[in-house]
């Protein structure tokens, strides 16, 4: 798992570095800033696994984009994003959701194609995040658990404290943008593959295999071209 994490980070950085080295210095560059917002469809990669329901969170933030050459640019963002998990109880009428609120900073290579009015694009690169708040909601007493039906339940998760508030991973997405002079409207679908674990991952820990963030995002953004 550690080798996979290293490979993913190196590949993302290599893509950005290669594209930057091949830039066209004669291109008419542009700088844009904007705001964005949308929804997340998060889940957690737990090992041993926990069954989860699909649920919807939020994301909002600021975005900065520098177009360096024809088809290529760089993006930096500052986002507030809701992640976490909603546990599935197939044979019981219970509900448990643990939300994780992050400040996230992705650094992305931006590859685009199309006309001066409508463009498609691909974004990919590394992302870091800091967990600034988490909240668990349950309709049962987590300190005096009922008897759950079903097999392989991990009851320790309800009282297990977050061990790692720093998160990192790889994110990538595809989208389309509409350009009206200096005004730009974008719609993007993105996926985040977290490489850090929120709980301890030593052999003696409960989630020794993985406890990493995953999830899809759908964002709508408005950007203004400064120059």
mmCIF file of the C-alpha atoms, coordinates in Angstrom:
data_MODEL
# 
_entry.id   MODEL 
# 
loop_
_atom_site.group_PDB 
_atom_site.id 
_atom_site.type_symbol 
_atom_site.label_atom_id 
_atom_site.label_alt_id 
_atom_site.label_comp_id 
_atom_site.label_asym_id 
_atom_site.label_entity_id 
_atom_site.label_seq_id 
_atom_site.pdbx_PDB_ins_code 
_atom_site.Cartn_x 
_atom_site.Cartn_y 
_atom_site.Cartn_z 
_atom_site.occupancy 
_atom_site.B_iso_or_equiv 
_atom_site.pdbx_formal_charge 
_atom_site.auth_seq_id 
_atom_site.auth_comp_id 
_atom_site.auth_asym_id 
_atom_site.auth_atom_id 
_atom_site.pdbx_PDB_model_num 
ATOM 1   C CA . UNK A 1 1   ? 0.000   0.000   0.000   1.00 0.00 ? 1   UNK A CA 1 
ATOM 2   C CA . UNK A 1 2   ? 2.817   2.414   0.840   1.00 0.00 ? 2   UNK A CA 1 
ATOM 3   C CA . UNK A 1 3   ? 4.479   1.624   -2.501  1.00 0.00 ? 3   UNK A CA 1 
ATOM 4   C CA . UNK A 1 4   ? 1.187   2.383   -4.313  1.00 0.00 ? 4   UNK A CA 1 
ATOM 5   C CA . UNK A 1 5   ? 0.920   5.718   -2.509  1.00 0.00 ? 5   UNK A CA 1 
ATOM 6   C CA . UNK A 1 6   ? 4.445   6.696   -3.539  1.00 0.00 ? 6   UNK A CA 1 
ATOM 7   C CA . UNK A 1 7   ? 3.840   5.711   -7.162  1.00 0.00 ? 7   UNK A CA 1 
ATOM 8   C CA . UNK A 1 8   ? 0.618   7.757   -7.350  1.00 0.00 ? 8   UNK A CA 1 
ATOM 9   C CA . UNK A 1 9   ? 2.268   10.883  -5.959  1.00 0.00 ? 9   UNK A CA 1 
ATOM 10  C CA . UNK A 1 10  ? 5.308   10.564  -8.244  1.00 0.00 ? 10  UNK A CA 1 
ATOM 11  C CA . UNK A 1 11  ? 3.123   10.069  -11.339 1.00 0.00 ? 11  UNK A CA 1 
ATOM 12  C CA . UNK A 1 12  ? 0.996   13.121  -10.573 1.00 0.00 ? 12  UNK A CA 1 
ATOM 13  C CA . UNK A 1 13  ? 4.036   15.322  -9.997  1.00 0.00 ? 13  UNK A CA 1 
ATOM 14  C CA . UNK A 1 14  ? 5.729   13.970  -13.127 1.00 0.00 ? 14  UNK A CA 1 
ATOM 15  C CA . UNK A 1 15  ? 2.716   14.865  -15.287 1.00 0.00 ? 15  UNK A CA 1 
ATOM 16  C CA . UNK A 1 16  ? 2.731   18.442  -14.011 1.00 0.00 ? 16  UNK A CA 1 
ATOM 17  C CA . UNK A 1 17  ? 6.510   18.834  -14.353 1.00 0.00 ? 17  UNK A CA 1 
ATOM 18  C CA . UNK A 1 18  ? 6.611   17.435  -17.900 1.00 0.00 ? 18  UNK A CA 1 
ATOM 19  C CA . UNK A 1 19  ? 3.798   19.662  -19.075 1.00 0.00 ? 19  UNK A CA 1 
ATOM 20  C CA . UNK A 1 20  ? 5.440   22.727  -17.535 1.00 0.00 ? 20  UNK A CA 1 
ATOM 21  C CA . UNK A 1 21  ? 8.784   21.969  -19.166 1.00 0.00 ? 21  UNK A CA 1 
ATOM 22  C CA . UNK A 1 22  ? 7.131   21.740  -22.590 1.00 0.00 ? 22  UNK A CA 1 
ATOM 23  C CA . UNK A 1 23  ? 5.268   25.071  -22.380 1.00 0.00 ? 23  UNK A CA 1 
ATOM 24  C CA . UNK A 1 24  ? 5.167   27.530  -25.288 1.00 0.00 ? 24  UNK A CA 1 
ATOM 25  C CA . UNK A 1 25  ? 6.704   30.824  -24.132 1.00 0.00 ? 25  UNK A CA 1 
ATOM 26  C CA . UNK A 1 26  ? 5.158   32.727  -27.102 1.00 0.00 ? 26  UNK A CA 1 
ATOM 27  C CA . UNK A 1 27  ? 1.566   31.990  -26.066 1.00 0.00 ? 27  UNK A CA 1 
ATOM 28  C CA . UNK A 1 28  ? -0.716  34.818  -24.886 1.00 0.00 ? 28  UNK A CA 1 
ATOM 29  C CA . UNK A 1 29  ? -1.063  33.824  -21.233 1.00 0.00 ? 29  UNK A CA 1 
ATOM 30  C CA . UNK A 1 30  ? -4.103  34.431  -19.035 1.00 0.00 ? 30  UNK A CA 1 
ATOM 31  C CA . UNK A 1 31  ? -4.839  34.572  -15.307 1.00 0.00 ? 31  UNK A CA 1 
ATOM 32  C CA . UNK A 1 32  ? -8.322  33.950  -13.898 1.00 0.00 ? 32  UNK A CA 1 
ATOM 33  C CA . UNK A 1 33  ? -9.791  33.856  -10.397 1.00 0.00 ? 33  UNK A CA 1 
ATOM 34  C CA . UNK A 1 34  ? -13.170 32.611  -9.280  1.00 0.00 ? 34  UNK A CA 1 
ATOM 35  C CA . UNK A 1 35  ? -15.512 30.947  -6.855  1.00 0.00 ? 35  UNK A CA 1 
ATOM 36  C CA . UNK A 1 36  ? -16.923 27.440  -6.953  1.00 0.00 ? 36  UNK A CA 1 
ATOM 37  C CA . UNK A 1 37  ? -19.448 25.281  -5.183  1.00 0.00 ? 37  UNK A CA 1 
ATOM 38  C CA . UNK A 1 38  ? -21.104 21.928  -5.496  1.00 0.00 ? 38  UNK A CA 1 
ATOM 39  C CA . UNK A 1 39  ? -21.787 18.569  -3.941  1.00 0.00 ? 39  UNK A CA 1 
ATOM 40  C CA . UNK A 1 40  ? -19.660 15.674  -2.797  1.00 0.00 ? 40  UNK A CA 1 
ATOM 41  C CA . UNK A 1 41  ? -20.548 11.979  -2.834  1.00 0.00 ? 41  UNK A CA 1 
ATOM 42  C CA . UNK A 1 42  ? -17.990 10.765  -0.297  1.00 0.00 ? 42  UNK A CA 1 
ATOM 43  C CA . UNK A 1 43  ? -17.116 7.401   1.138   1.00 0.00 ? 43  UNK A CA 1 
ATOM 44  C CA . UNK A 1 44  ? -14.241 5.797   3.034   1.00 0.00 ? 44  UNK A CA 1 
ATOM 45  C CA . UNK A 1 45  ? -11.914 2.992   1.968   1.00 0.00 ? 45  UNK A CA 1 
ATOM 46  C CA . UNK A 1 46  ? -11.903 0.997   5.203   1.00 0.00 ? 46  UNK A CA 1 
ATOM 47  C CA . UNK A 1 47  ? -9.926  -2.221  5.598   1.00 0.00 ? 47  UNK A CA 1 
ATOM 48  C CA . UNK A 1 48  ? -11.395 -4.210  7.257   1.00 0.00 ? 48  UNK A CA 1 
ATOM 49  C CA . UNK A 1 49  ? -14.449 -2.910  5.421   1.00 0.00 ? 49  UNK A CA 1 
ATOM 50  C CA . UNK A 1 50  ? -17.563 -1.127  6.665   1.00 0.00 ? 50  UNK A CA 1 
ATOM 51  C CA . UNK A 1 51  ? -20.730 -1.196  4.572   1.00 0.00 ? 51  UNK A CA 1 
ATOM 52  C CA . UNK A 1 52  ? -21.774 2.319   3.584   1.00 0.00 ? 52  UNK A CA 1 
ATOM 53  C CA . UNK A 1 53  ? -24.741 4.161   2.123   1.00 0.00 ? 53  UNK A CA 1 
ATOM 54  C CA . UNK A 1 54  ? -24.475 6.743   -0.631  1.00 0.00 ? 54  UNK A CA 1 
ATOM 55  C CA . UNK A 1 55  ? -24.899 10.244  0.759   1.00 0.00 ? 55  UNK A CA 1 
ATOM 56  C CA . UNK A 1 56  ? -24.337 13.836  -0.347  1.00 0.00 ? 56  UNK A CA 1 
ATOM 57  C CA . UNK A 1 57  ? -22.160 16.523  1.240   1.00 0.00 ? 57  UNK A CA 1 
ATOM 58  C CA . UNK A 1 58  ? -21.014 19.948  0.082   1.00 0.00 ? 58  UNK A CA 1 
ATOM 59  C CA . UNK A 1 59  ? -17.935 21.691  -1.272  1.00 0.00 ? 59  UNK A CA 1 
ATOM 60  C CA . UNK A 1 60  ? -17.186 25.371  -1.826  1.00 0.00 ? 60  UNK A CA 1 
ATOM 61  C CA . UNK A 1 61  ? -14.061 27.406  -2.399  1.00 0.00 ? 61  UNK A CA 1 
ATOM 62  C CA . UNK A 1 62  ? -11.815 29.701  -4.407  1.00 0.00 ? 62  UNK A CA 1 
ATOM 63  C CA . UNK A 1 63  ? -10.001 28.807  -7.610  1.00 0.00 ? 63  UNK A CA 1 
ATOM 64  C CA . UNK A 1 64  ? -7.003  30.366  -9.370  1.00 0.00 ? 64  UNK A CA 1 
ATOM 65  C CA . UNK A 1 65  ? -6.011  29.398  -12.901 1.00 0.00 ? 65  UNK A CA 1 
ATOM 66  C CA . UNK A 1 66  ? -2.982  30.367  -14.961 1.00 0.00 ? 66  UNK A CA 1 
ATOM 67  C CA . UNK A 1 67  ? -3.052  29.429  -18.667 1.00 0.00 ? 67  UNK A CA 1 
ATOM 68  C CA . UNK A 1 68  ? 0.578   29.110  -19.690 1.00 0.00 ? 68  UNK A CA 1 
ATOM 69  C CA . UNK A 1 69  ? 0.235   27.933  -23.290 1.00 0.00 ? 69  UNK A CA 1 
ATOM 70  C CA . UNK A 1 70  ? -2.101  26.494  -25.875 1.00 0.00 ? 70  UNK A CA 1 
ATOM 71  C CA . UNK A 1 71  ? -3.912  23.492  -24.271 1.00 0.00 ? 71  UNK A CA 1 
ATOM 72  C CA . UNK A 1 72  ? -2.096  23.740  -20.914 1.00 0.00 ? 72  UNK A CA 1 
ATOM 73  C CA . UNK A 1 73  ? -2.397  25.619  -17.630 1.00 0.00 ? 73  UNK A CA 1 
ATOM 74  C CA . UNK A 1 74  ? -2.046  25.311  -13.856 1.00 0.00 ? 74  UNK A CA 1 
ATOM 75  C CA . UNK A 1 75  ? -4.743  25.491  -11.172 1.00 0.00 ? 75  UNK A CA 1 
ATOM 76  C CA . UNK A 1 76  ? -4.580  26.073  -7.424  1.00 0.00 ? 76  UNK A CA 1 
ATOM 77  C CA . UNK A 1 77  ? -7.674  25.967  -5.219  1.00 0.00 ? 77  UNK A CA 1 
ATOM 78  C CA . UNK A 1 78  ? -8.677  26.586  -1.614  1.00 0.00 ? 78  UNK A CA 1 
ATOM 79  C CA . UNK A 1 79  ? -11.738 24.489  -0.794  1.00 0.00 ? 79  UNK A CA 1 
ATOM 80  C CA . UNK A 1 80  ? -13.944 23.669  2.158   1.00 0.00 ? 80  UNK A CA 1 
ATOM 81  C CA . UNK A 1 81  ? -15.153 20.112  1.612   1.00 0.00 ? 81  UNK A CA 1 
ATOM 82  C CA . UNK A 1 82  ? -17.364 17.707  3.518   1.00 0.00 ? 82  UNK A CA 1 
ATOM 83  C CA . UNK A 1 83  ? -16.286 14.073  3.547   1.00 0.00 ? 83  UNK A CA 1 
ATOM 84  C CA . UNK A 1 84  ? -16.910 11.061  5.766   1.00 0.00 ? 84  UNK A CA 1 
ATOM 85  C CA . UNK A 1 85  ? -19.230 8.065   5.696   1.00 0.00 ? 85  UNK A CA 1 
ATOM 86  C CA . UNK A 1 86  ? -22.783 6.935   6.333   1.00 0.00 ? 86  UNK A CA 1 
ATOM 87  C CA . UNK A 1 87  ? -22.887 3.415   7.708   1.00 0.00 ? 87  UNK A CA 1 
ATOM 88  C CA . UNK A 1 88  ? -25.334 0.865   6.324   1.00 0.00 ? 88  UNK A CA 1 
ATOM 89  C CA . UNK A 1 89  ? -27.405 -1.243  8.721   1.00 0.00 ? 89  UNK A CA 1 
ATOM 90  C CA . UNK A 1 90  ? -29.098 -3.776  6.460   1.00 0.00 ? 90  UNK A CA 1 
ATOM 91  C CA . UNK A 1 91  ? -30.964 -5.676  9.184   1.00 0.00 ? 91  UNK A CA 1 
ATOM 92  C CA . UNK A 1 92  ? -31.403 -2.937  11.797  1.00 0.00 ? 92  UNK A CA 1 
ATOM 93  C CA . UNK A 1 93  ? -33.348 0.367   11.888  1.00 0.00 ? 93  UNK A CA 1 
ATOM 94  C CA . UNK A 1 94  ? -30.293 2.354   12.971  1.00 0.00 ? 94  UNK A CA 1 
ATOM 95  C CA . UNK A 1 95  ? -28.452 5.288   11.464  1.00 0.00 ? 95  UNK A CA 1 
ATOM 96  C CA . UNK A 1 96  ? -24.857 6.470   11.894  1.00 0.00 ? 96  UNK A CA 1 
ATOM 97  C CA . UNK A 1 97  ? -23.050 9.193   9.957   1.00 0.00 ? 97  UNK A CA 1 
ATOM 98  C CA . UNK A 1 98  ? -19.594 10.617  10.622  1.00 0.00 ? 98  UNK A CA 1 
ATOM 99  C CA . UNK A 1 99  ? -18.866 13.834  8.724   1.00 0.00 ? 99  UNK A CA 1 
ATOM 100 C CA . UNK A 1 100 ? -15.321 15.101  8.188   1.00 0.00 ? 100 UNK A CA 1 
ATOM 101 C CA . UNK A 1 101 ? -14.896 18.774  7.265   1.00 0.00 ? 101 UNK A CA 1 
ATOM 102 C CA . UNK A 1 102 ? -11.647 19.570  5.457   1.00 0.00 ? 102 UNK A CA 1 
ATOM 103 C CA . UNK A 1 103 ? -9.761  22.579  4.192   1.00 0.00 ? 103 UNK A CA 1 
ATOM 104 C CA . UNK A 1 104 ? -8.286  21.246  0.947   1.00 0.00 ? 104 UNK A CA 1 
ATOM 105 C CA . UNK A 1 105 ? -5.666  22.614  -1.442  1.00 0.00 ? 105 UNK A CA 1 
ATOM 106 C CA . UNK A 1 106 ? -5.329  20.859  -4.818  1.00 0.00 ? 106 UNK A CA 1 
ATOM 107 C CA . UNK A 1 107 ? -2.555  21.722  -7.289  1.00 0.00 ? 107 UNK A CA 1 
ATOM 108 C CA . UNK A 1 108 ? -3.655  20.676  -10.764 1.00 0.00 ? 108 UNK A CA 1 
ATOM 109 C CA . UNK A 1 109 ? -2.368  20.406  -14.294 1.00 0.00 ? 109 UNK A CA 1 
ATOM 110 C CA . UNK A 1 110 ? -5.076  21.794  -16.600 1.00 0.00 ? 110 UNK A CA 1 
ATOM 111 C CA . UNK A 1 111 ? -5.327  20.402  -20.132 1.00 0.00 ? 111 UNK A CA 1 
ATOM 112 C CA . UNK A 1 112 ? -8.000  21.926  -22.367 1.00 0.00 ? 112 UNK A CA 1 
ATOM 113 C CA . UNK A 1 113 ? -9.302  21.701  -25.921 1.00 0.00 ? 113 UNK A CA 1 
ATOM 114 C CA . UNK A 1 114 ? -12.001 23.331  -28.035 1.00 0.00 ? 114 UNK A CA 1 
ATOM 115 C CA . UNK A 1 115 ? -12.839 26.818  -29.288 1.00 0.00 ? 115 UNK A CA 1 
ATOM 116 C CA . UNK A 1 116 ? -12.555 30.292  -27.785 1.00 0.00 ? 116 UNK A CA 1 
ATOM 117 C CA . UNK A 1 117 ? -16.167 30.005  -26.577 1.00 0.00 ? 117 UNK A CA 1 
ATOM 118 C CA . UNK A 1 118 ? -16.667 26.387  -25.505 1.00 0.00 ? 118 UNK A CA 1 
ATOM 119 C CA . UNK A 1 119 ? -13.897 24.190  -24.143 1.00 0.00 ? 119 UNK A CA 1 
ATOM 120 C CA . UNK A 1 120 ? -13.551 20.751  -22.643 1.00 0.00 ? 120 UNK A CA 1 
ATOM 121 C CA . UNK A 1 121 ? -10.834 20.097  -20.094 1.00 0.00 ? 121 UNK A CA 1 
ATOM 122 C CA . UNK A 1 122 ? -9.064  17.558  -17.915 1.00 0.00 ? 122 UNK A CA 1 
ATOM 123 C CA . UNK A 1 123 ? -7.575  18.415  -14.499 1.00 0.00 ? 123 UNK A CA 1 
ATOM 124 C CA . UNK A 1 124 ? -5.251  16.162  -12.498 1.00 0.00 ? 124 UNK A CA 1 
ATOM 125 C CA . UNK A 1 125 ? -2.761  16.551  -9.678  1.00 0.00 ? 125 UNK A CA 1 
ATOM 126 C CA . UNK A 1 126 ? -1.939  16.145  -5.984  1.00 0.00 ? 126 UNK A CA 1 
ATOM 127 C CA . UNK A 1 127 ? -4.087  17.450  -3.142  1.00 0.00 ? 127 UNK A CA 1 
ATOM 128 C CA . UNK A 1 128 ? -3.496  18.099  0.546   1.00 0.00 ? 128 UNK A CA 1 
ATOM 129 C CA . UNK A 1 129 ? -6.054  18.721  3.263   1.00 0.00 ? 129 UNK A CA 1 
ATOM 130 C CA . UNK A 1 130 ? -6.489  19.514  6.948   1.00 0.00 ? 130 UNK A CA 1 
ATOM 131 C CA . UNK A 1 131 ? -9.414  18.182  8.982   1.00 0.00 ? 131 UNK A CA 1 
ATOM 132 C CA . UNK A 1 132 ? -10.731 21.152  10.987  1.00 0.00 ? 132 UNK A CA 1 
ATOM 133 C CA . UNK A 1 133 ? -13.969 19.639  12.310  1.00 0.00 ? 133 UNK A CA 1 
ATOM 134 C CA . UNK A 1 134 ? -15.671 16.265  12.549  1.00 0.00 ? 134 UNK A CA 1 
ATOM 135 C CA . UNK A 1 135 ? -19.069 15.273  13.849  1.00 0.00 ? 135 UNK A CA 1 
ATOM 136 C CA . UNK A 1 136 ? -20.759 11.913  14.421  1.00 0.00 ? 136 UNK A CA 1 
ATOM 137 C CA . UNK A 1 137 ? -24.534 11.490  14.587  1.00 0.00 ? 137 UNK A CA 1 
ATOM 138 C CA . UNK A 1 138 ? -26.197 8.253   15.696  1.00 0.00 ? 138 UNK A CA 1 
ATOM 139 C CA . UNK A 1 139 ? -29.710 7.306   16.750  1.00 0.00 ? 139 UNK A CA 1 
ATOM 140 C CA . UNK A 1 140 ? -28.280 4.912   19.348  1.00 0.00 ? 140 UNK A CA 1 
ATOM 141 C CA . UNK A 1 141 ? -25.983 5.319   22.338  1.00 0.00 ? 141 UNK A CA 1 
ATOM 142 C CA . UNK A 1 142 ? -22.424 4.828   21.063  1.00 0.00 ? 142 UNK A CA 1 
ATOM 143 C CA . UNK A 1 143 ? -21.211 4.240   24.642  1.00 0.00 ? 143 UNK A CA 1 
ATOM 144 C CA . UNK A 1 144 ? -23.844 1.581   25.316  1.00 0.00 ? 144 UNK A CA 1 
ATOM 145 C CA . UNK A 1 145 ? -24.268 -0.176  22.008  1.00 0.00 ? 145 UNK A CA 1 
ATOM 146 C CA . UNK A 1 146 ? -27.332 -2.237  21.163  1.00 0.00 ? 146 UNK A CA 1 
ATOM 147 C CA . UNK A 1 147 ? -27.017 -5.724  19.735  1.00 0.00 ? 147 UNK A CA 1 
ATOM 148 C CA . UNK A 1 148 ? -26.609 -5.355  15.983  1.00 0.00 ? 148 UNK A CA 1 
ATOM 149 C CA . UNK A 1 149 ? -27.695 -7.992  13.509  1.00 0.00 ? 149 UNK A CA 1 
ATOM 150 C CA . UNK A 1 150 ? -25.339 -8.991  10.734  1.00 0.00 ? 150 UNK A CA 1 
ATOM 151 C CA . UNK A 1 151 ? -21.773 -10.224 10.655  1.00 0.00 ? 151 UNK A CA 1 
ATOM 152 C CA . UNK A 1 152 ? -18.336 -8.615  10.811  1.00 0.00 ? 152 UNK A CA 1 
ATOM 153 C CA . UNK A 1 153 ? -19.435 -5.349  12.405  1.00 0.00 ? 153 UNK A CA 1 
ATOM 154 C CA . UNK A 1 154 ? -16.643 -3.109  13.721  1.00 0.00 ? 154 UNK A CA 1 
ATOM 155 C CA . UNK A 1 155 ? -18.182 -1.558  16.830  1.00 0.00 ? 155 UNK A CA 1 
ATOM 156 C CA . UNK A 1 156 ? -14.959 0.151   17.922  1.00 0.00 ? 156 UNK A CA 1 
ATOM 157 C CA . UNK A 1 157 ? -15.321 2.722   15.128  1.00 0.00 ? 157 UNK A CA 1 
ATOM 158 C CA . UNK A 1 158 ? -18.056 4.601   17.017  1.00 0.00 ? 158 UNK A CA 1 
ATOM 159 C CA . UNK A 1 159 ? -15.694 5.780   19.771  1.00 0.00 ? 159 UNK A CA 1 
ATOM 160 C CA . UNK A 1 160 ? -12.384 5.672   17.902  1.00 0.00 ? 160 UNK A CA 1 
ATOM 161 C CA . UNK A 1 161 ? -10.722 9.129   17.856  1.00 0.00 ? 161 UNK A CA 1 
ATOM 162 C CA . UNK A 1 162 ? -9.313  10.585  14.641  1.00 0.00 ? 162 UNK A CA 1 
ATOM 163 C CA . UNK A 1 163 ? -5.567  9.919   14.611  1.00 0.00 ? 163 UNK A CA 1 
ATOM 164 C CA . UNK A 1 164 ? -4.475  11.869  11.511  1.00 0.00 ? 164 UNK A CA 1 
ATOM 165 C CA . UNK A 1 165 ? -5.916  15.272  10.612  1.00 0.00 ? 165 UNK A CA 1 
ATOM 166 C CA . UNK A 1 166 ? -3.568  15.802  7.678   1.00 0.00 ? 166 UNK A CA 1 
ATOM 167 C CA . UNK A 1 167 ? -4.773  14.237  4.433   1.00 0.00 ? 167 UNK A CA 1 
ATOM 168 C CA . UNK A 1 168 ? -3.180  13.861  1.012   1.00 0.00 ? 168 UNK A CA 1 
ATOM 169 C CA . UNK A 1 169 ? -4.006  12.155  -2.251  1.00 0.00 ? 169 UNK A CA 1 
ATOM 170 C CA . UNK A 1 170 ? -4.583  12.444  -5.994  1.00 0.00 ? 170 UNK A CA 1 
ATOM 171 C CA . UNK A 1 171 ? -7.553  14.182  -7.584  1.00 0.00 ? 171 UNK A CA 1 
ATOM 172 C CA . UNK A 1 172 ? -8.678  14.419  -11.188 1.00 0.00 ? 172 UNK A CA 1 
ATOM 173 C CA . UNK A 1 173 ? -11.691 15.450  -13.193 1.00 0.00 ? 173 UNK A CA 1 
ATOM 174 C CA . UNK A 1 174 ? -13.216 16.347  -16.537 1.00 0.00 ? 174 UNK A CA 1 
ATOM 175 C CA . UNK A 1 175 ? -15.497 19.205  -17.440 1.00 0.00 ? 175 UNK A CA 1 
ATOM 176 C CA . UNK A 1 176 ? -16.705 21.842  -19.837 1.00 0.00 ? 176 UNK A CA 1 
ATOM 177 C CA . UNK A 1 177 ? -16.504 25.632  -19.753 1.00 0.00 ? 177 UNK A CA 1 
ATOM 178 C CA . UNK A 1 178 ? -18.336 28.489  -21.459 1.00 0.00 ? 178 UNK A CA 1 
ATOM 179 C CA . UNK A 1 179 ? -16.263 31.609  -22.153 1.00 0.00 ? 179 UNK A CA 1 
ATOM 180 C CA . UNK A 1 180 ? -18.010 34.972  -22.608 1.00 0.00 ? 180 UNK A CA 1 
ATOM 181 C CA . UNK A 1 181 ? -15.234 37.539  -23.027 1.00 0.00 ? 181 UNK A CA 1 
ATOM 182 C CA . UNK A 1 182 ? -13.723 37.814  -19.516 1.00 0.00 ? 182 UNK A CA 1 
ATOM 183 C CA . UNK A 1 183 ? -16.455 35.745  -17.862 1.00 0.00 ? 183 UNK A CA 1 
ATOM 184 C CA . UNK A 1 184 ? -16.062 31.968  -17.591 1.00 0.00 ? 184 UNK A CA 1 
ATOM 185 C CA . UNK A 1 185 ? -18.605 29.409  -16.348 1.00 0.00 ? 185 UNK A CA 1 
ATOM 186 C CA . UNK A 1 186 ? -17.390 25.854  -15.658 1.00 0.00 ? 186 UNK A CA 1 
ATOM 187 C CA . UNK A 1 187 ? -19.005 22.528  -14.806 1.00 0.00 ? 187 UNK A CA 1 
ATOM 188 C CA . UNK A 1 188 ? -16.715 19.739  -13.610 1.00 0.00 ? 188 UNK A CA 1 
ATOM 189 C CA . UNK A 1 189 ? -16.959 16.211  -12.270 1.00 0.00 ? 189 UNK A CA 1 
ATOM 190 C CA . UNK A 1 190 ? -14.011 15.167  -10.117 1.00 0.00 ? 190 UNK A CA 1 
ATOM 191 C CA . UNK A 1 191 ? -12.806 12.118  -8.158  1.00 0.00 ? 191 UNK A CA 1 
ATOM 192 C CA . UNK A 1 192 ? -10.530 12.120  -5.121  1.00 0.00 ? 192 UNK A CA 1 
ATOM 193 C CA . UNK A 1 193 ? -8.319  9.148   -4.256  1.00 0.00 ? 193 UNK A CA 1 
ATOM 194 C CA . UNK A 1 194 ? -7.023  9.680   -0.736  1.00 0.00 ? 194 UNK A CA 1 
ATOM 195 C CA . UNK A 1 195 ? -3.677  8.165   0.191   1.00 0.00 ? 195 UNK A CA 1 
ATOM 196 C CA . UNK A 1 196 ? -3.627  9.111   3.871   1.00 0.00 ? 196 UNK A CA 1 
ATOM 197 C CA . UNK A 1 197 ? -5.470  7.278   6.665   1.00 0.00 ? 197 UNK A CA 1 
ATOM 198 C CA . UNK A 1 198 ? -7.593  9.017   9.303   1.00 0.00 ? 198 UNK A CA 1 
ATOM 199 C CA . UNK A 1 199 ? -6.978  6.201   11.816  1.00 0.00 ? 199 UNK A CA 1 
ATOM 200 C CA . UNK A 1 200 ? -3.801  4.396   12.800  1.00 0.00 ? 200 UNK A CA 1 
ATOM 201 C CA . UNK A 1 201 ? -2.575  1.840   10.254  1.00 0.00 ? 201 UNK A CA 1 
ATOM 202 C CA . UNK A 1 202 ? -0.110  -0.240  12.236  1.00 0.00 ? 202 UNK A CA 1 
ATOM 203 C CA . UNK A 1 203 ? -0.644  -4.000  12.412  1.00 0.00 ? 203 UNK A CA 1 
ATOM 204 C CA . UNK A 1 204 ? -2.060  -3.691  15.924  1.00 0.00 ? 204 UNK A CA 1 
ATOM 205 C CA . UNK A 1 205 ? -4.599  -1.021  14.905  1.00 0.00 ? 205 UNK A CA 1 
ATOM 206 C CA . UNK A 1 206 ? -8.225  -1.775  14.066  1.00 0.00 ? 206 UNK A CA 1 
ATOM 207 C CA . UNK A 1 207 ? -7.973  -0.364  10.528  1.00 0.00 ? 207 UNK A CA 1 
ATOM 208 C CA . UNK A 1 208 ? -4.496  -1.658  9.784   1.00 0.00 ? 208 UNK A CA 1 
ATOM 209 C CA . UNK A 1 209 ? -5.251  -1.930  6.060   1.00 0.00 ? 209 UNK A CA 1 
ATOM 210 C CA . UNK A 1 210 ? -6.800  1.431   5.216   1.00 0.00 ? 210 UNK A CA 1 
ATOM 211 C CA . UNK A 1 211 ? -9.061  4.255   6.404   1.00 0.00 ? 211 UNK A CA 1 
ATOM 212 C CA . UNK A 1 212 ? -8.701  6.682   3.502   1.00 0.00 ? 212 UNK A CA 1 
ATOM 213 C CA . UNK A 1 213 ? -10.999 9.276   1.973   1.00 0.00 ? 213 UNK A CA 1 
ATOM 214 C CA . UNK A 1 214 ? -12.528 8.650   -1.427  1.00 0.00 ? 214 UNK A CA 1 
ATOM 215 C CA . UNK A 1 215 ? -15.335 10.272  -3.351  1.00 0.00 ? 215 UNK A CA 1 
ATOM 216 C CA . UNK A 1 216 ? -16.843 12.102  -6.306  1.00 0.00 ? 216 UNK A CA 1 
ATOM 217 C CA . UNK A 1 217 ? -17.527 15.828  -6.575  1.00 0.00 ? 217 UNK A CA 1 
ATOM 218 C CA . UNK A 1 218 ? -19.655 17.867  -8.957  1.00 0.00 ? 218 UNK A CA 1 
ATOM 219 C CA . UNK A 1 219 ? -18.721 21.556  -9.101  1.00 0.00 ? 219 UNK A CA 1 
ATOM 220 C CA . UNK A 1 220 ? -20.108 24.667  -10.764 1.00 0.00 ? 220 UNK A CA 1 
ATOM 221 C CA . UNK A 1 221 ? -17.688 27.595  -10.908 1.00 0.00 ? 221 UNK A CA 1 
ATOM 222 C CA . UNK A 1 222 ? -17.547 31.189  -12.080 1.00 0.00 ? 222 UNK A CA 1 
ATOM 223 C CA . UNK A 1 223 ? -14.203 32.710  -13.039 1.00 0.00 ? 223 UNK A CA 1 
ATOM 224 C CA . UNK A 1 224 ? -13.169 36.180  -14.140 1.00 0.00 ? 224 UNK A CA 1 
ATOM 225 C CA . UNK A 1 225 ? -10.217 36.636  -16.448 1.00 0.00 ? 225 UNK A CA 1 
ATOM 226 C CA . UNK A 1 226 ? -7.917  39.309  -14.991 1.00 0.00 ? 226 UNK A CA 1 
ATOM 227 C CA . UNK A 1 227 ? -5.585  39.356  -18.001 1.00 0.00 ? 227 UNK A CA 1 
# 
